[in-house]
Amino acid sequence: MTAQLLTGAPEPATDRTVVGENLSLPLFRTLSGVLAGHPYLKVVVDRAEDTWHLLDTAAHPFHVDYIATRVLGMDLTTLDADLDAFNASVYMDPGRRFLLGVLSLHTDEEADGRERTFLVLETTEADTMHGQLLEYFYEFVRARVDGRLPLLLKPANHGQEEELTAISEQRVPRILSHELFGNRARTPLNPGEATGRLRFFRTHEEYAAAESGLGWADIVAMPCLPDDVPRVAGFLNTAPITPLSHTNVLASGWGIPNAIVRDLEQLVDKDGLDGAWIHYRVREDEITLARLDHEPALRAPAWHQQRIRLEPPLLRDTPVLALHRLRSADRDRYGTKAANLGELHHVLDSRTADLTAFYGRPRPPREDLYGHLAARLGLSTPSAAELRAAAADFVARTVGAPEGVALPFALQQHFLASSPALQQGIGKLKMALELDATDALDSLCLQLQHLIRQTAVPESVTRQISQAFPAPVGSLGRLVVRSSSNAEDLPGFSAAGVYDSVTTVHGADELLEAVRQVWASLLSPRSVRLRHQVGISLDDTYMGVIIQEYVPAALGGVLVTCDPTRREDFRNVYLNCSPGSPEQVVDGTVLPQQYLYNTVEGGGRTVALGSWGDGLSAATRARLADLSLTGRLLQSHFSESDVDRPLDIEWLMTDRGDFRLVQIRPYAL
């Protein structure tokens, strides 16, 4: 629904753009395109000429191209050579000549059931119009639009929202983004398409009764899919969830379509879709369910042949270490999660990593985005070294890494080797996997998990754990125990929500119980099946453990350094949060607030308020903008060879307002 800041393809021969005319509904429909199911029309107000231009959407996909070539007489080569400066003149100059926006047509239902049609006016999310310009823009358009159509202004970012607080809603009627789109019937979560059999469950009990019979060709639909859903062809939700839910992280990692379709039950009842074969497609602007006349001839999906190769784990005697002593190369001894947190400590402490690489990649027609990064950091014309130093300092000031200790794979190996019964059970499980005896897997896994929880931890292992802390475990207060396997947080295999974490641990006895629970989660039926499907051998899989002191959180959540529903968007990062622990966001017990932050031109906007009635304060949203930029900068380092590979970061804000990053991993696309 927003204007874009990129140049586009040459315009077609037919151009119905009009200048200076009043806008009627028939003219709107003639010129408009459709995005996310809504007709929309680009407008340009020329303050110098006291007129406006209604752009033919098919002929002019970008405002700036039209202004440059049709109004100012420039050619596209000249525009591309200085595109950022031109964008600044039309989107950020407080005295600008041109005002750029989009008009979109919407319908909703009145209290008496009648349908209401109305127009919404908005700018791009990077636009910095102050209050007077917003009011002028609205009044200019209002005077030239059919008076029978209500017109609402939608602020495109938090800055515009703040500017509008000083202006009466009677003078400038408005609607916020989450109010406009929060209740839409269909929302894309993960793009893709699949052909399969629709399995619709109205309740979790219906799902549980049929779960064992679900297969790779099924498309599972229900109000909210459980985190332990098996690998299938597609997901459909009839109740709201977010793009950062565990099930959508799985959908992203598995490359399957996922969407919210609130009217699915009506479609199922109307068209008899439950149990039918369908073609299901999710795009940014469209979600379709097409019933097939017959059962198609399907080939096994690509993931049946997918094979994830693990680095060989190192099981020699390895000490329990403080997290800050680990580096990313230690993943073969302590697991990916612990190694990434150790690497984060190093980045923050040494300030030597280059955190600007993402901004150095060409974004045609731009050679790089270094100038935008400098602006975000408050610099004018820094050298490359100055920009790198400023980025490192900004990140170190904004976030901290958690303190704690990491238990190596070797401790789990010592524990398993200490029990003949455990060795015998593991041997049976390996044999079942080799013979593909899937019917026996669940019972063997559950027996092994129970045995692990009941087996005493050898005294040598207990001693190593207790000696890793500077004080007796009982005096440390509440602890958090997290998984750190070598088979999670990997490109192509995230394992989000597959292994256990225990967040309420007190004293030495509870600590050992929690460690055994995390170790046991490596052998849950679901984790064993998922690894087996992608060729990860049980012999190669080990579990490290992270033990941290619990830090109370005033706010917590997850951010990914991309827009999950718009993969081509290199500007925005997506952030979810809720009051309290980030676990509430991760496990889906609440519907979090959702925000998008632009890490190129700046600015942010609210996507949804979730389970909470009020949005965050302007000061807190500004802090989240800093956190979002920090995530983008860390992407330059943790993405390794591909600076466009996004990160998935779990974070919390303490009662003092400090940010802590408690997990950092690749986000599967």
XYZ file of C-alpha atoms in Angstrom:
669
model
C 0.000 0.000 0.000
C 2.973 2.318 0.214
C 4.956 4.190 -2.398
C 8.350 2.807 -3.292
C 11.758 4.419 -3.493
C 13.133 2.513 -6.453
C 13.160 3.240 -10.156
C 11.136 0.968 -12.383
C 10.722 -0.362 -15.894
C 9.992 1.878 -18.890
C 6.358 2.921 -19.066
C 4.014 1.260 -21.582
C 2.676 3.140 -24.580
C -0.826 3.685 -23.126
C -0.870 6.315 -20.388
C -4.135 7.559 -18.921
C -2.552 9.808 -16.272
C -4.606 12.973 -15.681
C -3.575 16.343 -14.282
C -5.739 18.810 -12.392
C -9.018 16.884 -12.563
C -11.268 16.104 -9.622
C -11.377 12.425 -8.697
C -14.594 10.460 -9.084
C -14.974 6.791 -8.255
C -15.156 5.760 -11.963
C -11.932 7.691 -12.687
C -10.275 6.087 -9.655
C -11.141 2.608 -10.923
C -9.887 3.467 -14.410
C -6.430 4.497 -13.176
C -5.947 2.208 -10.190
C -4.086 -1.024 -9.687
C -4.660 -3.642 -6.980
C -2.359 -4.430 -4.068
C -3.158 -6.750 -1.153
C -6.699 -6.981 -2.468
C -7.361 -3.219 -2.442
C -7.578 -0.853 -5.454
C -4.984 1.913 -5.143
C -3.919 5.009 -7.041
C -0.692 7.035 -6.852
C -1.027 10.821 -6.543
C 1.471 13.675 -6.804
C 0.582 17.135 -5.492
C 2.609 19.935 -7.098
C 2.551 22.833 -4.631
C 4.318 25.199 -7.028
C 1.666 24.714 -9.720
C -1.231 24.260 -7.268
C -2.335 21.102 -9.066
C -2.150 17.359 -8.716
C -1.351 14.416 -10.948
C -3.363 11.180 -10.842
C -0.977 8.530 -12.100
C -2.027 5.637 -14.289
C -0.735 2.805 -12.102
C 0.080 0.553 -15.052
C 2.131 3.273 -16.739
C 3.884 4.749 -13.688
C 4.836 2.242 -10.960
C 7.051 4.798 -9.168
C 6.330 8.370 -8.137
C 9.888 9.615 -8.534
C 10.231 8.346 -12.100
C 7.091 10.228 -13.077
C 8.120 13.481 -11.404
C 11.631 13.368 -12.836
C 10.741 12.460 -16.405
C 7.244 13.894 -16.946
C 7.313 17.005 -14.754
C 10.981 18.015 -14.549
C 12.150 16.717 -17.940
C 14.978 14.531 -16.616
C 16.009 11.210 -18.107
C 16.199 8.042 -16.009
C 19.983 7.815 -16.287
C 20.352 11.258 -14.717
C 17.824 10.330 -12.031
C 19.558 7.055 -11.187
C 22.906 8.801 -10.851
C 21.582 10.910 -7.984
C 18.559 8.934 -6.816
C 19.109 9.252 -3.062
C 19.383 13.038 -3.226
C 16.258 13.187 -5.386
C 14.368 10.948 -2.961
C 15.423 13.181 -0.079
C 14.058 16.230 -1.917
C 10.591 14.694 -2.315
C 10.309 12.633 0.865
C 12.307 14.519 3.510
C 12.726 18.199 2.597
C 10.382 20.159 4.915
C 9.875 22.783 2.176
C 9.394 20.305 -0.654
C 7.547 21.179 -3.841
C 5.987 17.766 -4.398
C 3.825 15.715 -2.001
C 3.685 12.028 -2.896
C 1.005 9.633 -1.742
C -1.291 6.730 -2.398
C -5.083 6.649 -2.329
C -6.604 3.230 -1.616
C -10.221 2.117 -1.646
C -11.620 0.089 1.250
C -14.930 -1.289 2.444
C -16.148 -2.268 5.873
C -19.450 -3.095 7.509
C -21.519 -0.612 9.473
C -23.201 -1.570 12.745
C -26.501 -2.053 10.876
C -24.843 -4.440 8.410
C -24.613 -1.991 5.506
C -21.370 -1.802 3.532
C -19.357 1.409 3.736
C -16.852 2.454 1.072
C -14.092 4.913 1.952
C -10.711 6.184 0.740
C -7.433 6.182 2.644
C -4.582 8.608 1.889
C -1.045 7.756 2.940
C 2.589 8.429 2.091
C 5.568 6.096 1.981
C 6.925 4.897 5.321
C 10.129 6.911 4.774
C 8.263 10.207 4.321
C 8.976 12.792 7.041
C 6.083 15.216 6.434
C 5.551 17.481 9.439
C 2.089 18.235 10.754
C 1.404 21.280 8.581
C 2.342 19.419 5.403
C 0.181 16.453 6.379
C -2.765 18.761 6.986
C -2.150 20.596 3.691
C -1.866 17.293 1.818
C -5.092 15.959 3.283
C -7.073 19.167 2.650
C -5.757 19.468 -0.930
C -6.872 15.920 -1.751
C -10.136 16.195 0.205
C -11.187 19.207 -1.873
C -10.711 17.269 -5.122
C -12.268 13.919 -4.215
C -15.950 13.050 -4.550
C -17.488 14.410 -1.329
C -19.703 11.357 -0.954
C -16.617 9.229 -0.239
C -15.157 9.525 3.271
C -11.410 10.217 3.193
C -9.091 9.199 6.037
C -5.391 9.978 6.435
C -3.222 7.030 7.487
C 0.083 8.130 9.041
C 2.787 6.012 7.454
C 5.201 5.951 10.374
C 5.553 6.779 14.046
C 6.911 10.241 13.273
C 3.787 11.173 11.352
C 1.625 9.781 14.155
C 3.371 12.093 16.607
C 2.987 15.076 14.273
C -0.757 14.463 13.980
C -1.345 14.493 17.736
C -1.401 18.314 17.621
C -4.059 18.382 14.872
C -7.762 17.857 15.505
C -9.244 14.668 14.099
C -12.205 16.740 12.925
C -9.864 18.652 10.632
C -7.850 15.624 9.582
C -9.786 12.359 10.088
C -7.355 9.472 10.361
C -6.943 5.750 10.715
C -3.887 3.847 11.947
C -2.374 0.944 10.065
C -3.256 -1.673 12.662
C -6.833 -0.371 12.721
C -7.114 -0.643 8.953
C -5.527 -4.053 8.483
C -5.765 -5.680 11.917
C -9.004 -7.488 11.132
C -8.509 -8.318 7.469
C -9.770 -11.727 6.483
C -6.587 -12.973 4.824
C -2.988 -12.332 5.777
C 0.074 -13.923 4.119
C 2.680 -15.269 6.518
C 5.065 -17.311 4.398
C 4.916 -17.180 0.587
C 4.853 -20.343 -1.461
C 2.525 -22.798 -3.125
C 1.603 -26.425 -2.676
C -0.725 -29.065 -4.025
C -2.128 -31.314 -1.353
C -5.108 -32.611 0.583
C -6.755 -30.078 2.898
C -7.191 -31.355 6.463
C -9.388 -28.937 8.411
C -9.668 -29.222 12.206
C -11.997 -26.992 14.212
C -10.481 -27.929 17.580
C -7.180 -29.188 18.928
C -8.955 -32.385 19.989
C -9.922 -33.076 16.362
C -6.334 -32.471 15.319
C -4.903 -34.713 18.056
C -7.177 -37.574 17.004
C -5.936 -37.374 13.399
C -2.308 -36.314 13.953
C -0.757 -39.767 13.559
C -2.309 -40.075 10.096
C -0.997 -36.786 8.698
C 1.406 -37.118 5.786
C 3.722 -35.023 3.644
C 0.953 -34.319 1.083
C -1.478 -32.814 3.626
C -2.243 -29.110 4.081
C -3.173 -28.649 7.736
C -5.739 -26.001 8.664
C -6.988 -25.096 12.143
C -7.351 -22.008 14.369
C -3.732 -22.149 15.563
C -1.381 -24.949 14.635
C 0.583 -26.558 17.497
C 4.345 -26.086 17.647
C 4.911 -29.837 17.259
C 3.030 -30.114 13.964
C 4.740 -32.638 11.661
C 6.292 -31.703 8.352
C 3.496 -31.384 5.794
C 2.796 -29.542 2.523
C 1.289 -26.347 3.932
C -0.250 -24.553 6.904
C -3.471 -22.535 7.231
C -4.520 -20.636 10.356
C -8.016 -19.338 11.015
C -7.006 -17.307 14.086
C -4.388 -14.510 14.217
C -0.732 -15.412 14.672
C 2.424 -13.500 13.741
C 5.108 -14.126 11.114
C 7.527 -14.864 13.980
C 5.490 -17.660 15.572
C 7.219 -21.017 15.926
C 4.969 -22.578 13.309
C 5.734 -19.854 10.778
C 9.465 -20.160 11.476
C 9.013 -23.839 10.679
C 7.038 -22.999 7.529
C 9.805 -20.651 6.443
C 12.512 -23.208 7.145
C 10.576 -25.934 5.362
C 9.678 -23.683 2.433
C 5.917 -24.297 2.655
C 3.054 -21.778 2.315
C 1.412 -20.394 5.445
C -1.329 -17.813 5.862
C -4.171 -16.609 8.039
C -7.547 -17.195 6.371
C -10.220 -16.171 8.844
C -13.100 -17.122 6.555
C -11.750 -20.618 5.894
C -14.543 -22.383 7.767
C -17.118 -20.740 5.500
C -15.088 -21.726 2.423
C -14.761 -25.300 3.681
C -18.497 -25.589 4.317
C -19.447 -23.887 1.042
C -17.105 -25.782 -1.284
C -16.637 -29.043 0.635
C -12.897 -28.494 0.922
C -12.165 -30.658 3.966
C -10.403 -33.739 2.645
C -10.361 -32.359 -0.900
C -7.266 -31.969 -3.057
C -6.425 -28.313 -3.575
C -3.790 -26.027 -5.018
C -2.801 -23.545 -2.311
C -0.820 -20.403 -3.107
C 0.339 -17.590 -0.822
C 1.695 -14.365 -2.263
C 2.238 -10.932 -0.786
C -0.938 -9.643 -2.452
C -2.998 -12.805 -2.887
C -4.003 -16.038 -1.141
C -5.808 -18.644 -3.233
C -7.335 -22.060 -2.547
C -8.370 -23.851 -5.741
C -10.144 -27.202 -5.502
C -8.921 -29.882 -7.915
C -11.272 -32.237 -9.733
C -9.196 -35.330 -9.042
C -6.325 -36.580 -6.927
C -3.116 -35.439 -8.617
C -0.098 -37.639 -9.227
C 2.349 -36.176 -6.721
C 6.034 -36.880 -6.366
C 7.657 -36.956 -2.952
C 8.773 -33.439 -1.951
C 12.351 -32.286 -2.330
C 12.959 -32.529 1.399
C 12.684 -36.294 1.161
C 16.048 -36.099 -0.591
C 17.354 -33.175 1.504
C 20.442 -33.978 3.522
C 21.856 -31.706 6.210
C 25.502 -32.341 6.970
C 26.765 -31.546 10.447
C 30.279 -30.621 11.399
C 31.814 -33.608 13.220
C 31.246 -33.012 16.951
C 34.294 -32.930 19.208
C 33.753 -35.153 22.236
C 37.160 -35.072 23.863
C 37.271 -33.714 27.412
C 36.232 -30.090 27.134
C 35.736 -27.764 30.101
C 32.572 -26.003 31.118
C 33.207 -22.400 30.048
C 31.717 -18.983 30.618
C 29.810 -17.824 27.541
C 32.102 -14.856 26.997
C 35.024 -17.244 26.436
C 33.382 -18.935 23.429
C 33.632 -18.011 19.761
C 31.585 -19.128 16.757
C 34.143 -21.843 15.936
C 33.243 -23.582 19.209
C 29.895 -24.768 17.809
C 31.367 -28.254 17.309
C 31.903 -28.584 21.080
C 29.178 -26.435 22.709
C 26.472 -26.123 20.068
C 25.447 -23.327 17.756
C 23.397 -21.319 20.233
C 26.153 -21.117 22.859
C 28.816 -20.408 20.231
C 26.770 -17.553 18.757
C 26.309 -15.971 22.181
C 30.036 -16.255 22.785
C 30.671 -14.611 19.427
C 28.249 -11.838 20.401
C 30.288 -11.192 23.555
C 33.411 -10.918 21.407
C 31.769 -8.491 18.958
C 30.572 -6.243 21.778
C 33.787 -6.374 23.791
C 36.396 -6.079 21.025
C 34.509 -3.696 18.700
C 36.745 -4.911 15.872
C 34.157 -6.651 13.667
C 33.018 -4.935 10.465
C 29.298 -4.372 11.035
C 28.766 -2.277 7.899
C 28.979 -4.969 5.194
C 25.221 -5.144 4.624
C 25.239 -1.454 3.711
C 28.175 -1.941 1.352
C 26.320 -4.234 -1.005
C 25.112 -2.584 -4.247
C 21.369 -1.877 -4.364
C 20.903 -0.786 -7.974
C 20.937 1.937 -9.042
C 22.825 2.711 -5.814
C 26.414 1.582 -5.501
C 25.959 1.123 -1.754
C 23.973 2.320 1.263
C 26.873 3.699 3.308
C 25.427 7.216 3.181
C 22.151 5.987 4.658
C 23.986 4.199 7.464
C 26.002 7.313 8.214
C 22.760 9.281 8.488
C 21.290 6.704 10.874
C 24.421 7.005 13.044
C 24.384 10.812 12.978
C 27.493 11.207 10.806
C 27.962 13.430 7.764
C 30.846 12.229 5.563
C 32.794 9.638 7.565
C 35.683 7.595 6.236
C 35.203 3.843 5.986
C 37.161 3.350 9.221
C 35.120 5.999 11.033
C 31.861 4.434 9.861
C 32.956 0.985 11.059
C 34.015 2.353 14.439
C 30.745 4.262 14.848
C 28.705 1.161 13.976
C 30.614 -0.980 16.491
C 30.218 1.648 19.213
C 26.493 2.024 18.492
C 25.874 -1.708 18.824
C 27.941 -1.989 22.018
C 25.996 0.913 23.565
C 22.619 -0.463 22.553
C 22.705 -4.129 23.563
C 24.408 -6.499 25.946
C 25.057 -10.247 25.810
C 23.854 -12.615 28.556
C 26.241 -13.909 31.163
C 26.256 -17.634 31.836
C 28.085 -20.895 31.307
C 28.038 -23.480 28.522
C 28.137 -27.245 29.068
C 29.968 -29.069 26.243
C 28.801 -32.123 24.346
C 31.397 -34.127 26.260
C 29.366 -33.882 29.483
C 26.299 -35.338 27.819
C 28.475 -38.099 26.351
C 29.909 -38.921 29.816
C 26.374 -39.048 31.217
C 25.063 -41.356 28.491
C 28.111 -43.638 28.732
C 27.632 -43.970 32.497
C 24.429 -46.030 32.090
C 24.316 -49.447 30.335
C 20.522 -49.121 30.155
C 20.849 -45.832 28.260
C 23.398 -47.345 25.884
C 21.104 -50.287 25.214
C 18.113 -47.995 24.572
C 20.110 -45.804 22.190
C 21.238 -48.929 20.313
C 17.626 -50.016 19.841
C 16.673 -46.563 18.569
C 19.565 -46.542 16.072
C 18.489 -49.960 14.796
C 14.907 -48.769 14.341
C 16.136 -45.750 12.366
C 18.382 -47.894 10.174
C 15.486 -50.251 9.426
C 13.091 -47.308 8.973
C 10.843 -48.915 11.583
C 8.927 -45.690 12.151
C 6.087 -47.395 14.044
C 8.467 -48.198 16.899
C 10.121 -44.755 17.086
C 7.713 -43.006 19.420
C 7.742 -45.661 22.131
C 11.534 -46.067 21.975
C 12.059 -42.303 22.217
C 9.646 -41.872 25.108
C 11.282 -44.738 27.018
C 14.711 -43.182 26.497
C 13.535 -39.742 27.602
C 12.061 -41.194 30.787
C 15.257 -43.111 31.489
C 17.431 -39.989 30.998
C 15.320 -38.015 33.475
C 15.596 -40.815 36.051
C 19.301 -41.662 35.671
C 21.676 -40.175 38.235
C 24.239 -37.714 36.920
C 27.805 -38.970 37.578
C 29.586 -37.127 40.350
C 32.362 -36.040 37.989
C 29.815 -34.316 35.741
C 28.031 -32.715 38.696
C 31.346 -31.376 39.997
C 32.255 -29.762 36.674
C 28.892 -27.987 36.535
C 28.987 -26.687 40.086
C 32.623 -25.534 39.836
C 31.795 -23.396 36.805
C 29.908 -20.888 38.961
C 31.671 -18.335 41.148
C 29.246 -19.017 44.014
C 27.211 -22.031 45.161
C 24.346 -22.737 42.778
C 21.808 -22.410 45.585
C 22.815 -18.788 46.174
C 22.398 -17.707 42.550
C 18.645 -17.272 42.573
C 16.542 -18.211 39.581
C 18.339 -19.802 36.622
C 17.412 -20.444 32.991
C 18.594 -23.614 31.241
C 18.567 -23.638 27.417
C 19.367 -26.136 24.693
C 22.438 -25.705 22.494
C 22.531 -28.651 20.112
C 24.694 -29.021 17.047
C 21.408 -29.798 15.210
C 19.628 -26.457 15.615
C 20.033 -22.864 14.448
C 21.492 -24.122 11.175
C 20.880 -22.860 7.629
C 18.207 -25.226 6.326
C 17.366 -26.658 9.775
C 16.333 -24.172 12.441
C 14.626 -26.646 14.841
C 12.684 -23.712 16.321
C 10.687 -24.934 19.309
C 11.915 -28.517 18.947
C 14.220 -28.733 21.966
C 13.421 -27.838 25.570
C 14.336 -24.835 27.670
C 13.574 -24.583 31.385
C 13.110 -21.045 32.689
C 12.299 -21.539 36.394
C 15.224 -23.330 38.027
C 16.239 -22.911 41.685
C 19.010 -24.768 43.478
C 21.368 -27.595 42.559
C 18.762 -30.375 42.424
C 16.448 -28.483 40.067
C 19.454 -27.514 37.953
C 20.426 -31.159 37.375
C 16.809 -32.027 36.599
C 16.661 -29.194 34.060
C 19.935 -30.259 32.415
C 18.621 -33.816 32.066
C 15.362 -32.497 30.618
C 17.278 -30.546 27.968
C 19.441 -33.574 27.209
C 16.293 -35.729 26.949
C 14.693 -33.328 24.456
C 17.330 -34.402 21.923
C 15.551 -37.771 21.854
C 11.933 -36.639 21.704
C 9.907 -38.439 19.019
C 9.444 -35.215 17.074
C 13.108 -34.150 17.117
C 14.275 -37.629 16.106
C 11.792 -37.749 13.218
C 12.646 -34.268 11.943
C 16.381 -34.979 11.956
C 15.888 -38.382 10.363
C 13.868 -36.793 7.533
C 16.820 -34.599 6.534
C 19.489 -37.252 6.998
C 20.982 -36.103 10.316
C 22.399 -39.191 11.993
C 21.725 -39.875 15.658
C 25.438 -40.705 15.989
C 26.356 -37.144 14.994
C 23.836 -35.312 17.181
C 24.720 -33.950 20.619
C 23.295 -31.483 23.082
C 25.164 -28.706 24.792
C 23.469 -26.697 27.525
C 23.453 -23.000 28.409
C 22.890 -22.001 32.050
C 22.132 -18.347 32.729
C 20.952 -16.281 35.641
C 17.374 -15.178 35.109
C 17.018 -11.501 34.171
C 13.561 -9.941 34.813
C 12.181 -8.391 31.644
C 9.957 -5.356 31.322
C 9.572 -6.072 27.617
C 10.689 -8.951 25.466
C 10.329 -10.419 22.038
C 11.843 -11.469 18.750
C 13.075 -9.544 15.739
C 14.114 -10.798 12.328
C 16.274 -8.653 10.087
C 13.866 -8.834 7.154
C 10.184 -8.472 6.405
C 9.053 -12.133 6.417
C 6.158 -11.449 4.043
C 8.206 -9.379 1.533
C 11.433 -11.185 0.804
C 12.672 -8.568 -1.678
C 12.479 -5.763 0.931
C 16.019 -4.860 2.048
C 14.929 -1.913 4.181
C 12.719 -3.196 6.966
C 13.190 -5.443 9.959
C 10.239 -7.055 11.714
C 9.918 -6.891 15.487
C 7.467 -8.563 17.875
C 7.233 -7.795 21.570
C 5.061 -8.091 24.658
C 5.398 -7.027 28.297
C 7.518 -9.465 30.270
C 9.522 -12.439 29.087
C 10.260 -13.051 25.392
C 9.068 -16.638 25.917
C 5.488 -15.340 25.677
C 6.196 -14.217 22.121
C 8.161 -17.319 21.187
C 5.659 -19.881 22.481
C 2.581 -18.029 21.251
C 0.795 -17.700 24.619
C 0.023 -14.073 23.762
C -0.474 -12.249 20.487
C 2.380 -9.711 20.531
C 2.642 -6.176 19.312
C 4.204 -6.057 15.845
C 6.371 -3.325 14.321
C 8.338 -2.682 11.146
C 11.459 -0.485 11.279
C 13.186 0.926 8.222
C 16.956 0.544 8.680
C 17.832 2.491 5.520
C 15.883 5.770 5.437
C 14.731 5.452 9.058
C 11.310 5.456 10.667
C 8.999 2.748 11.928
C 5.343 1.825 11.940
C 2.961 -0.242 14.016
C 1.594 -3.345 12.295
C -0.587 -4.720 15.106
C -1.191 -4.229 18.834
C -1.884 -7.918 19.449
C -3.357 -8.786 22.832
C -2.574 -5.343 24.235
C -4.960 -2.419 24.004
C -2.386 0.350 23.866
C 0.773 0.836 21.862
C 4.175 1.559 23.345
C 5.303 5.054 24.225
C 7.172 7.121 21.644
C 10.335 6.834 23.758
C 10.147 3.034 23.855
C 9.441 2.824 20.128
C 12.537 4.960 19.532
C 14.555 2.480 21.602
C 13.160 -0.355 19.499
C 14.318 1.513 16.394
C 17.860 1.431 17.836
C 17.480 -2.275 18.579
C 16.320 -2.893 15.008
C 19.298 -1.057 13.543
C 21.549 -3.069 15.856
C 20.065 -6.299 14.505
C 20.757 -5.143 10.959
C 24.364 -4.272 11.816
C 24.930 -7.630 13.521
C 23.645 -9.300 10.366
C 26.788 -8.080 8.598
C 28.897 -10.224 10.931
C 26.734 -13.258 11.715
C 25.533 -13.796 8.146
C 29.103 -14.799 7.272
C 29.442 -15.151 3.483
C 25.979 -13.822 2.535
C 25.269 -10.410 4.056
C 21.646 -10.600 2.913
C 20.944 -13.689 5.005
C 18.708 -12.424 7.840
C 19.007 -13.125 11.548
C 16.443 -14.249 14.114
C 17.177 -12.509 17.436
C 15.454 -13.124 20.764
C 15.790 -10.124 23.083
C 14.562 -8.574 26.294
C 14.529 -5.124 27.864
C 15.344 -5.027 31.566
C 13.557 -2.899 34.155
C 16.420 -0.394 33.764
C 15.763 -0.103 30.033
C 18.835 -2.087 28.914
C 18.582 -4.517 26.001
C 19.925 -8.068 26.274
C 20.137 -10.435 23.325
C 19.467 -13.950 24.592
C 19.624 -15.791 21.263
C 20.921 -15.068 17.788
C 20.612 -17.441 14.845
C 19.997 -17.542 11.078
C 16.428 -16.898 9.977
C 15.406 -19.440 7.384
C 14.097 -18.027 4.105
